[in-house]
Amino acid sequence: MSPRKRYWLMKSEPGDFSIDDLQRVVTEPWTGVRNYQARNFMRQMQVGDGVLFYHSNTEVPGIYGIAEVASPPYPDPTQFKKGSKYHDPKATQDQPRWDLVDVRFVRKLARAIPLEEIRTHAEALGEEFALIRKGSRLSVLPVTAAQWKRLLALE
DNA sequence: GCCAACGTTGGC
DNA sequence: GCCAACGTTGGC
């Protein structure tokens, strides 16, 4: 028995990989996460979970699209690749350190929801929401069903 | 490009 | 186990 569908927010710098890139390739392994908290969230993911696709480090940071989890978690192959900027010398095939999931394109939002606007709804979303919590830089974070609904109502 | 906040590393 | 130094993230 699998738990009910969950929701997540995943950040990407559009210069590296944008929602348009995801639309083009449809499915993409979410490589390069090297933060334990973010990794642990990906380990909890199930196929079909909803994903808010967030653009960071860009002119208007915010939510630009919707994706879904397309695979169970598995070891990030880039951790084994010497010369890759994601290579981790402490990871071995027997003892991988980093997991990822494949992410599949669902749709672009009719209108991006800027971080600035999301902040104005902090009270409704909950102060503990990691996206707007002071100092939080998590690139993969959980979203409750209520937050998912509230955020997409802003579209 | 700046820099605050945070995580990781490594000397001791 | 402490903590300074360093690296990274990501908003602005």
PDB file of N, CA and C in Angstrom, chain A residues 3-89:
ATOM      1  N   PRO A   3       1.369   5.376   0.348  1.00  0.00           N
ATOM      2  CA  PRO A   3       0.736   6.561   0.932  1.00  0.00           C
ATOM      3  C   PRO A   3       0.182   7.467  -0.164  1.00  0.00           C
ATOM      4  N   ARG A   4      -0.702   8.344   0.228  1.00  0.00           N
ATOM      5  CA  ARG A   4      -1.332   9.195  -0.779  1.00  0.00           C
ATOM      6  C   ARG A   4      -0.332  10.169  -1.389  1.00  0.00           C
ATOM      7  N   LYS A   5      -0.727  10.685  -2.520  1.00  0.00           N
ATOM      8  CA  LYS A   5       0.105  11.612  -3.290  1.00  0.00           C
ATOM      9  C   LYS A   5       0.592  12.775  -2.439  1.00  0.00           C
ATOM     10  N   ARG A   6       1.874  13.062  -2.591  1.00  0.00           N
ATOM     11  CA  ARG A   6       2.435  14.192  -1.873  1.00  0.00           C
ATOM     12  C   ARG A   6       2.903  15.257  -2.851  1.00  0.00           C
ATOM     13  N   TYR A   7       3.305  16.392  -2.299  1.00  0.00           N
ATOM     14  CA  TYR A   7       3.665  17.551  -3.118  1.00  0.00           C
ATOM     15  C   TYR A   7       5.013  18.105  -2.696  1.00  0.00           C
ATOM     16  N   TRP A   8       5.720  18.628  -3.690  1.00  0.00           N
ATOM     17  CA  TRP A   8       7.074  19.117  -3.459  1.00  0.00           C
ATOM     18  C   TRP A   8       7.307  20.372  -4.275  1.00  0.00           C
ATOM     19  N   LEU A   9       8.344  21.096  -3.896  1.00  0.00           N
ATOM     20  CA  LEU A   9       8.807  22.207  -4.719  1.00  0.00           C
ATOM     21  C   LEU A   9      10.279  21.957  -5.007  1.00  0.00           C
ATOM     22  N   MET A  10      10.658  22.098  -6.279  1.00  0.00           N
ATOM     23  CA  MET A  10      12.043  21.860  -6.665  1.00  0.00           C
ATOM     24  C   MET A  10      12.576  23.076  -7.412  1.00  0.00           C
ATOM     25  N   LYS A  11      13.754  23.530  -6.958  1.00  0.00           N
ATOM     26  CA  LYS A  11      14.342  24.740  -7.534  1.00  0.00           C
ATOM     27  C   LYS A  11      15.354  24.388  -8.616  1.00  0.00           C
ATOM     28  N   SER A  12      15.391  25.222  -9.627  1.00  0.00           N
ATOM     29  CA  SER A  12      16.405  25.081 -10.656  1.00  0.00           C
ATOM     30  C   SER A  12      16.745  26.464 -11.180  1.00  0.00           C
ATOM     31  N   GLU A  13      18.013  26.665 -11.491  1.00  0.00           N
ATOM     32  CA  GLU A  13      18.379  27.921 -12.119  1.00  0.00           C
ATOM     33  C   GLU A  13      18.057  27.799 -13.599  1.00  0.00           C
ATOM     34  N   PRO A  14      17.199  28.685 -14.109  1.00  0.00           N
ATOM     35  CA  PRO A  14      16.759  28.541 -15.505  1.00  0.00           C
ATOM     36  C   PRO A  14      17.901  28.588 -16.505  1.00  0.00           C
ATOM     37  N   GLY A  15      19.011  29.235 -16.131  1.00  0.00           N
ATOM     38  CA  GLY A  15      20.176  29.221 -17.012  1.00  0.00           C
ATOM     39  C   GLY A  15      20.768  27.827 -17.163  1.00  0.00           C
ATOM     40  N   ASP A  16      20.589  27.017 -16.137  1.00  0.00           N
ATOM     41  CA  ASP A  16      21.060  25.627 -16.189  1.00  0.00           C
ATOM     42  C   ASP A  16      19.994  24.709 -16.755  1.00  0.00           C
ATOM     43  N   PHE A  17      18.784  24.826 -16.191  1.00  0.00           N
ATOM     44  CA  PHE A  17      17.703  23.950 -16.620  1.00  0.00           C
ATOM     45  C   PHE A  17      16.378  24.602 -16.250  1.00  0.00           C
ATOM     46  N   SER A  18      15.610  24.974 -17.266  1.00  0.00           N
ATOM     47  CA  SER A  18      14.372  25.714 -17.039  1.00  0.00           C
ATOM     48  C   SER A  18      13.155  24.834 -17.300  1.00  0.00           C
ATOM     49  N   ILE A  19      11.988  25.380 -17.008  1.00  0.00           N
ATOM     50  CA  ILE A  19      10.742  24.660 -17.303  1.00  0.00           C
ATOM     51  C   ILE A  19      10.605  24.425 -18.816  1.00  0.00           C
ATOM     52  N   ASP A  20      11.131  25.345 -19.614  1.00  0.00           N
ATOM     53  CA  ASP A  20      11.103  25.141 -21.077  1.00  0.00           C
ATOM     54  C   ASP A  20      11.994  23.970 -21.480  1.00  0.00           C
ATOM     55  N   ASP A  21      13.136  23.851 -20.799  1.00  0.00           N
ATOM     56  CA  ASP A  21      14.005  22.695 -21.064  1.00  0.00           C
ATOM     57  C   ASP A  21      13.280  21.400 -20.717  1.00  0.00           C
ATOM     58  N   LEU A  22      12.570  21.419 -19.595  1.00  0.00           N
ATOM     59  CA  LEU A  22      11.847  20.202 -19.189  1.00  0.00           C
ATOM     60  C   LEU A  22      10.749  19.871 -20.191  1.00  0.00           C
ATOM     61  N   GLN A  23      10.074  20.905 -20.678  1.00  0.00           N
ATOM     62  CA  GLN A  23       9.024  20.675 -21.682  1.00  0.00           C
ATOM     63  C   GLN A  23       9.622  20.012 -22.927  1.00  0.00           C
ATOM     64  N   ARG A  24      10.814  20.427 -23.289  1.00  0.00           N
ATOM     65  CA  ARG A  24      11.472  19.894 -24.478  1.00  0.00           C
ATOM     66  C   ARG A  24      11.878  18.434 -24.290  1.00  0.00           C
ATOM     67  N   VAL A  25      12.495  18.136 -23.144  1.00  0.00           N
ATOM     68  CA  VAL A  25      13.001  16.763 -22.948  1.00  0.00           C
ATOM     69  C   VAL A  25      11.971  15.858 -22.277  1.00  0.00           C
ATOM     70  N   VAL A  26      10.931  16.464 -21.732  1.00  0.00           N
ATOM     71  CA  VAL A  26       9.812  15.794 -21.060  1.00  0.00           C
ATOM     72  C   VAL A  26      10.205  15.177 -19.706  1.00  0.00           C
ATOM     73  N   THR A  27      11.212  14.332 -19.710  1.00  0.00           N
ATOM     74  CA  THR A  27      11.612  13.704 -18.448  1.00  0.00           C
ATOM     75  C   THR A  27      13.102  13.920 -18.232  1.00  0.00           C
ATOM     76  N   GLU A  28      13.459  14.250 -16.998  1.00  0.00           N
ATOM     77  CA  GLU A  28      14.849  14.584 -16.700  1.00  0.00           C
ATOM     78  C   GLU A  28      15.235  14.063 -15.314  1.00  0.00           C
ATOM     79  N   PRO A  29      16.380  13.387 -15.220  1.00  0.00           N
ATOM     80  CA  PRO A  29      16.894  13.010 -13.899  1.00  0.00           C
ATOM     81  C   PRO A  29      17.370  14.258 -13.159  1.00  0.00           C
ATOM     82  N   TRP A  30      16.946  14.417 -11.932  1.00  0.00           N
ATOM     83  CA  TRP A  30      17.224  15.640 -11.154  1.00  0.00           C
ATOM     84  C   TRP A  30      18.607  15.545 -10.512  1.00  0.00           C
ATOM     85  N   THR A  31      19.618  15.641 -11.348  1.00  0.00           N
ATOM     86  CA  THR A  31      20.987  15.433 -10.886  1.00  0.00           C
ATOM     87  C   THR A  31      21.522  16.623 -10.098  1.00  0.00           C
ATOM     88  N   GLY A  32      22.535  16.348  -9.297  1.00  0.00           N
ATOM     89  CA  GLY A  32      23.332  17.422  -8.730  1.00  0.00           C
ATOM     90  C   GLY A  32      22.933  17.901  -7.354  1.00  0.00           C
ATOM     91  N   VAL A  33      21.882  17.340  -6.757  1.00  0.00           N
ATOM     92  CA  VAL A  33      21.539  17.756  -5.396  1.00  0.00           C
ATOM     93  C   VAL A  33      22.577  17.200  -4.439  1.00  0.00           C
ATOM     94  N   ARG A  34      23.239  18.099  -3.729  1.00  0.00           N
ATOM     95  CA  ARG A  34      24.306  17.691  -2.807  1.00  0.00           C
ATOM     96  C   ARG A  34      24.064  18.274  -1.428  1.00  0.00           C
ATOM     97  N   ASN A  35      22.836  18.196  -1.028  1.00  0.00           N
ATOM     98  CA  ASN A  35      22.449  18.671   0.301  1.00  0.00           C
ATOM     99  C   ASN A  35      21.633  17.539   0.930  1.00  0.00           C
ATOM    100  N   TYR A  36      22.003  17.155   2.141  1.00  0.00           N
ATOM    101  CA  TYR A  36      21.405  15.961   2.728  1.00  0.00           C
ATOM    102  C   TYR A  36      19.910  16.091   2.973  1.00  0.00           C
ATOM    103  N   GLN A  37      19.492  17.269   3.389  1.00  0.00           N
ATOM    104  CA  GLN A  37      18.066  17.471   3.640  1.00  0.00           C
ATOM    105  C   GLN A  37      17.270  17.327   2.346  1.00  0.00           C
ATOM    106  N   ALA A  38      17.784  17.945   1.293  1.00  0.00           N
ATOM    107  CA  ALA A  38      17.112  17.859  -0.011  1.00  0.00           C
ATOM    108  C   ALA A  38      17.112  16.406  -0.500  1.00  0.00           C
ATOM    109  N   ARG A  39      18.235  15.733  -0.320  1.00  0.00           N
ATOM    110  CA  ARG A  39      18.307  14.318  -0.709  1.00  0.00           C
ATOM    111  C   ARG A  39      17.281  13.485   0.050  1.00  0.00           C
ATOM    112  N   ASN A  40      17.180  13.747   1.334  1.00  0.00           N
ATOM    113  CA  ASN A  40      16.249  12.958   2.139  1.00  0.00           C
ATOM    114  C   ASN A  40      14.807  13.160   1.691  1.00  0.00           C
ATOM    115  N   PHE A  41      14.487  14.362   1.259  1.00  0.00           N
ATOM    116  CA  PHE A  41      13.137  14.577   0.722  1.00  0.00           C
ATOM    117  C   PHE A  41      12.945  13.784  -0.556  1.00  0.00           C
ATOM    118  N   MET A  42      13.962  13.755  -1.413  1.00  0.00           N
ATOM    119  CA  MET A  42      13.810  12.994  -2.660  1.00  0.00           C
ATOM    120  C   MET A  42      13.647  11.507  -2.383  1.00  0.00           C
ATOM    121  N   ARG A  43      14.272  11.038  -1.313  1.00  0.00           N
ATOM    122  CA  ARG A  43      14.123   9.627  -0.935  1.00  0.00           C
ATOM    123  C   ARG A  43      12.703   9.283  -0.526  1.00  0.00           C
ATOM    124  N   GLN A  44      11.946  10.313  -0.138  1.00  0.00           N
ATOM    125  CA  GLN A  44      10.555  10.077   0.275  1.00  0.00           C
ATOM    126  C   GLN A  44       9.580  10.149  -0.897  1.00  0.00           C
ATOM    127  N   MET A  45      10.086  10.495  -2.069  1.00  0.00           N
ATOM    128  CA  MET A  45       9.193  10.738  -3.201  1.00  0.00           C
ATOM    129  C   MET A  45       8.649   9.452  -3.799  1.00  0.00           C
ATOM    130  N   GLN A  46       7.447   9.564  -4.352  1.00  0.00           N
ATOM    131  CA  GLN A  46       6.783   8.446  -5.009  1.00  0.00           C
ATOM    132  C   GLN A  46       6.352   8.884  -6.396  1.00  0.00           C
ATOM    133  N   VAL A  47       6.349   7.916  -7.306  1.00  0.00           N
ATOM    134  CA  VAL A  47       5.907   8.207  -8.666  1.00  0.00           C
ATOM    135  C   VAL A  47       4.504   8.820  -8.618  1.00  0.00           C
ATOM    136  N   GLY A  48       4.340   9.928  -9.316  1.00  0.00           N
ATOM    137  CA  GLY A  48       3.039  10.594  -9.373  1.00  0.00           C
ATOM    138  C   GLY A  48       2.919  11.782  -8.434  1.00  0.00           C
ATOM    139  N   ASP A  49       3.869  11.932  -7.501  1.00  0.00           N
ATOM    140  CA  ASP A  49       3.833  13.103  -6.612  1.00  0.00           C
ATOM    141  C   ASP A  49       3.901  14.384  -7.440  1.00  0.00           C
ATOM    142  N   GLY A  50       3.241  15.426  -6.964  1.00  0.00           N
ATOM    143  CA  GLY A  50       3.218  16.704  -7.667  1.00  0.00           C
ATOM    144  C   GLY A  50       4.452  17.542  -7.348  1.00  0.00           C
ATOM    145  N   VAL A  51       4.942  18.263  -8.345  1.00  0.00           N
ATOM    146  CA  VAL A  51       6.145  19.086  -8.173  1.00  0.00           C
ATOM    147  C   VAL A  51       5.888  20.498  -8.711  1.00  0.00           C
ATOM    148  N   LEU A  52       6.138  21.486  -7.874  1.00  0.00           N
ATOM    149  CA  LEU A  52       6.143  22.864  -8.337  1.00  0.00           C
ATOM    150  C   LEU A  52       7.543  23.172  -8.842  1.00  0.00           C
ATOM    151  N   PHE A  53       7.638  23.618 -10.078  1.00  0.00           N
ATOM    152  CA  PHE A  53       8.943  23.882 -10.699  1.00  0.00           C
ATOM    153  C   PHE A  53       9.290  25.347 -10.499  1.00  0.00           C
ATOM    154  N   TYR A  54      10.341  25.582  -9.717  1.00  0.00           N
ATOM    155  CA  TYR A  54      10.711  26.926  -9.277  1.00  0.00           C
ATOM    156  C   TYR A  54      11.996  27.383  -9.952  1.00  0.00           C
ATOM    157  N   HIS A  55      11.979  28.609 -10.449  1.00  0.00           N
ATOM    158  CA  HIS A  55      13.192  29.193 -11.027  1.00  0.00           C
ATOM    159  C   HIS A  55      13.892  30.060  -9.981  1.00  0.00           C
ATOM    160  N   SER A  56      15.128  29.724  -9.670  1.00  0.00           N
ATOM    161  CA  SER A  56      15.902  30.508  -8.703  1.00  0.00           C
ATOM    162  C   SER A  56      17.021  31.249  -9.420  1.00  0.00           C
ATOM    163  N   ASN A  57      17.593  32.217  -8.692  1.00  0.00           N
ATOM    164  CA  ASN A  57      18.752  32.933  -9.209  1.00  0.00           C
ATOM    165  C   ASN A  57      18.482  33.526 -10.585  1.00  0.00           C
ATOM    166  N   THR A  58      17.360  34.189 -10.683  1.00  0.00           N
ATOM    167  CA  THR A  58      16.948  34.741 -11.966  1.00  0.00           C
ATOM    168  C   THR A  58      16.222  36.051 -11.718  1.00  0.00           C
ATOM    169  N   GLU A  59      15.906  36.765 -12.771  1.00  0.00           N
ATOM    170  CA  GLU A  59      15.353  38.103 -12.619  1.00  0.00           C
ATOM    171  C   GLU A  59      14.087  38.110 -11.759  1.00  0.00           C
ATOM    172  N   VAL A  60      13.175  37.212 -12.069  1.00  0.00           N
ATOM    173  CA  VAL A  60      11.962  37.086 -11.258  1.00  0.00           C
ATOM    174  C   VAL A  60      11.880  35.654 -10.734  1.00  0.00           C
ATOM    175  N   PRO A  61      12.466  35.413  -9.552  1.00  0.00           N
ATOM    176  CA  PRO A  61      12.371  34.065  -8.991  1.00  0.00           C
ATOM    177  C   PRO A  61      10.925  33.731  -8.664  1.00  0.00           C
ATOM    178  N   GLY A  62      10.534  32.493  -8.892  1.00  0.00           N
ATOM    179  CA  GLY A  62       9.166  32.105  -8.599  1.00  0.00           C
ATOM    180  C   GLY A  62       8.822  30.755  -9.209  1.00  0.00           C
ATOM    181  N   ILE A  63       7.537  30.415  -9.105  1.00  0.00           N
ATOM    182  CA  ILE A  63       7.051  29.137  -9.627  1.00  0.00           C
ATOM    183  C   ILE A  63       6.614  29.331 -11.074  1.00  0.00           C
ATOM    184  N   TYR A  64       7.158  28.502 -11.946  1.00  0.00           N
ATOM    185  CA  TYR A  64       6.913  28.671 -13.382  1.00  0.00           C
ATOM    186  C   TYR A  64       6.158  27.516 -14.012  1.00  0.00           C
ATOM    187  N   GLY A  65       6.074  26.394 -13.320  1.00  0.00           N
ATOM    188  CA  GLY A  65       5.396  25.260 -13.942  1.00  0.00           C
ATOM    189  C   GLY A  65       5.116  24.142 -12.973  1.00  0.00           C
ATOM    190  N   ILE A  66       4.503  23.104 -13.531  1.00  0.00           N
ATOM    191  CA  ILE A  66       4.170  21.927 -12.742  1.00  0.00           C
ATOM    192  C   ILE A  66       4.799  20.706 -13.397  1.00  0.00           C
ATOM    193  N   ALA A  67       5.335  19.852 -12.548  1.00  0.00           N
ATOM    194  CA  ALA A  67       5.924  18.604 -13.019  1.00  0.00           C
ATOM    195  C   ALA A  67       5.437  17.501 -12.094  1.00  0.00           C
ATOM    196  N   GLU A  68       5.892  16.275 -12.364  1.00  0.00           N
ATOM    197  CA  GLU A  68       5.548  15.193 -11.459  1.00  0.00           C
ATOM    198  C   GLU A  68       6.731  14.252 -11.310  1.00  0.00           C
ATOM    199  N   VAL A  69       6.735  13.561 -10.209  1.00  0.00           N
ATOM    200  CA  VAL A  69       7.793  12.579  -9.970  1.00  0.00           C
ATOM    201  C   VAL A  69       7.551  11.398 -10.907  1.00  0.00           C
ATOM    202  N   ALA A  70       8.593  11.025 -11.661  1.00  0.00           N
ATOM    203  CA  ALA A  70       8.424  10.030 -12.723  1.00  0.00           C
ATOM    204  C   ALA A  70       9.192   8.737 -12.466  1.00  0.00           C
ATOM    205  N   SER A  71       9.897   8.658 -11.339  1.00  0.00           N
ATOM    206  CA  SER A  71      10.616   7.424 -11.011  1.00  0.00           C
ATOM    207  C   SER A  71      10.749   7.329  -9.505  1.00  0.00           C
ATOM    208  N   PRO A  72      10.967   6.130  -9.005  1.00  0.00           N
ATOM    209  CA  PRO A  72      11.361   6.031  -7.594  1.00  0.00           C
ATOM    210  C   PRO A  72      12.766   6.602  -7.440  1.00  0.00           C
ATOM    211  N   PRO A  73      13.174   6.908  -6.213  1.00  0.00           N
ATOM    212  CA  PRO A  73      14.529   7.394  -5.995  1.00  0.00           C
ATOM    213  C   PRO A  73      15.566   6.349  -6.387  1.00  0.00           C
ATOM    214  N   TYR A  74      16.672   6.804  -6.958  1.00  0.00           N
ATOM    215  CA  TYR A  74      17.782   5.912  -7.298  1.00  0.00           C
ATOM    216  C   TYR A  74      19.076   6.726  -7.251  1.00  0.00           C
ATOM    217  N   PRO A  75      20.227   6.045  -7.200  1.00  0.00           N
ATOM    218  CA  PRO A  75      21.485   6.785  -7.044  1.00  0.00           C
ATOM    219  C   PRO A  75      21.754   7.735  -8.208  1.00  0.00           C
ATOM    220  N   ASP A  76      22.165   8.949  -7.873  1.00  0.00           N
ATOM    221  CA  ASP A  76      22.527   9.962  -8.872  1.00  0.00           C
ATOM    222  C   ASP A  76      23.803   9.514  -9.583  1.00  0.00           C
ATOM    223  N   PRO A  77      23.717   9.194 -10.878  1.00  0.00           N
ATOM    224  CA  PRO A  77      24.892   8.666 -11.580  1.00  0.00           C
ATOM    225  C   PRO A  77      26.051   9.668 -11.643  1.00  0.00           C
ATOM    226  N   THR A  78      25.766  10.956 -11.543  1.00  0.00           N
ATOM    227  CA  THR A  78      26.848  11.940 -11.672  1.00  0.00           C
ATOM    228  C   THR A  78      27.821  11.886 -10.498  1.00  0.00           C
ATOM    229  N   GLN A  79      27.398  11.304  -9.378  1.00  0.00           N
ATOM    230  CA  GLN A  79      28.311  11.231  -8.226  1.00  0.00           C
ATOM    231  C   GLN A  79      29.515  10.326  -8.517  1.00  0.00           C
ATOM    232  N   PHE A  80      29.364   9.411  -9.478  1.00  0.00           N
ATOM    233  CA  PHE A  80      30.451   8.464  -9.807  1.00  0.00           C
ATOM    234  C   PHE A  80      31.336   8.957 -10.945  1.00  0.00           C
ATOM    235  N   LYS A  81      30.927  10.049 -11.591  1.00  0.00           N
ATOM    236  CA  LYS A  81      31.628  10.496 -12.802  1.00  0.00           C
ATOM    237  C   LYS A  81      32.795  11.409 -12.488  1.00  0.00           C
ATOM    238  N   LYS A  82      33.985  10.877 -12.607  1.00  0.00           N
ATOM    239  CA  LYS A  82      35.175  11.702 -12.388  1.00  0.00           C
ATOM    240  C   LYS A  82      35.202  12.831 -13.416  1.00  0.00           C
ATOM    241  N   GLY A  83      35.526  14.029 -12.951  1.00  0.00           N
ATOM    242  CA  GLY A  83      35.566  15.158 -13.861  1.00  0.00           C
ATOM    243  C   GLY A  83      34.258  15.924 -13.886  1.00  0.00           C
ATOM    244  N   SER A  84      33.173  15.266 -13.488  1.00  0.00           N
ATOM    245  CA  SER A  84      31.897  15.974 -13.397  1.00  0.00           C
ATOM    246  C   SER A  84      31.952  16.914 -12.205  1.00  0.00           C
ATOM    247  N   LYS A  85      31.286  18.039 -12.323  1.00  0.00           N
ATOM    248  CA  LYS A  85      31.283  18.948 -11.166  1.00  0.00           C
ATOM    249  C   LYS A  85      30.445  18.360 -10.026  1.00  0.00           C
ATOM    250  N   TYR A  86      29.719  17.301 -10.336  1.00  0.00           N
ATOM    251  CA  TYR A  86      28.929  16.635  -9.299  1.00  0.00           C
ATOM    252  C   TYR A  86      29.602  15.386  -8.760  1.00  0.00           C
ATOM    253  N   HIS A  87      30.817  15.119  -9.246  1.00  0.00           N
ATOM    254  CA  HIS A  87      31.534  13.938  -8.767  1.00  0.00           C
ATOM    255  C   HIS A  87      31.762  14.020  -7.261  1.00  0.00           C
ATOM    256  N   ASP A  88      31.496  12.910  -6.573  1.00  0.00           N
ATOM    257  CA  ASP A  88      31.753  12.843  -5.139  1.00  0.00           C
ATOM    258  C   ASP A  88      32.707  11.688  -4.876  1.00  0.00           C
ATOM    259  N   PRO A  89      33.970  12.026  -4.559  1.00  0.00           N
ATOM    260  CA  PRO A  89      34.982  10.977  -4.379  1.00  0.00           C
ATOM    261  C   PRO A  89      34.654  10.008  -3.241  1.00  0.00           C
TER     262      PRO A  89
END
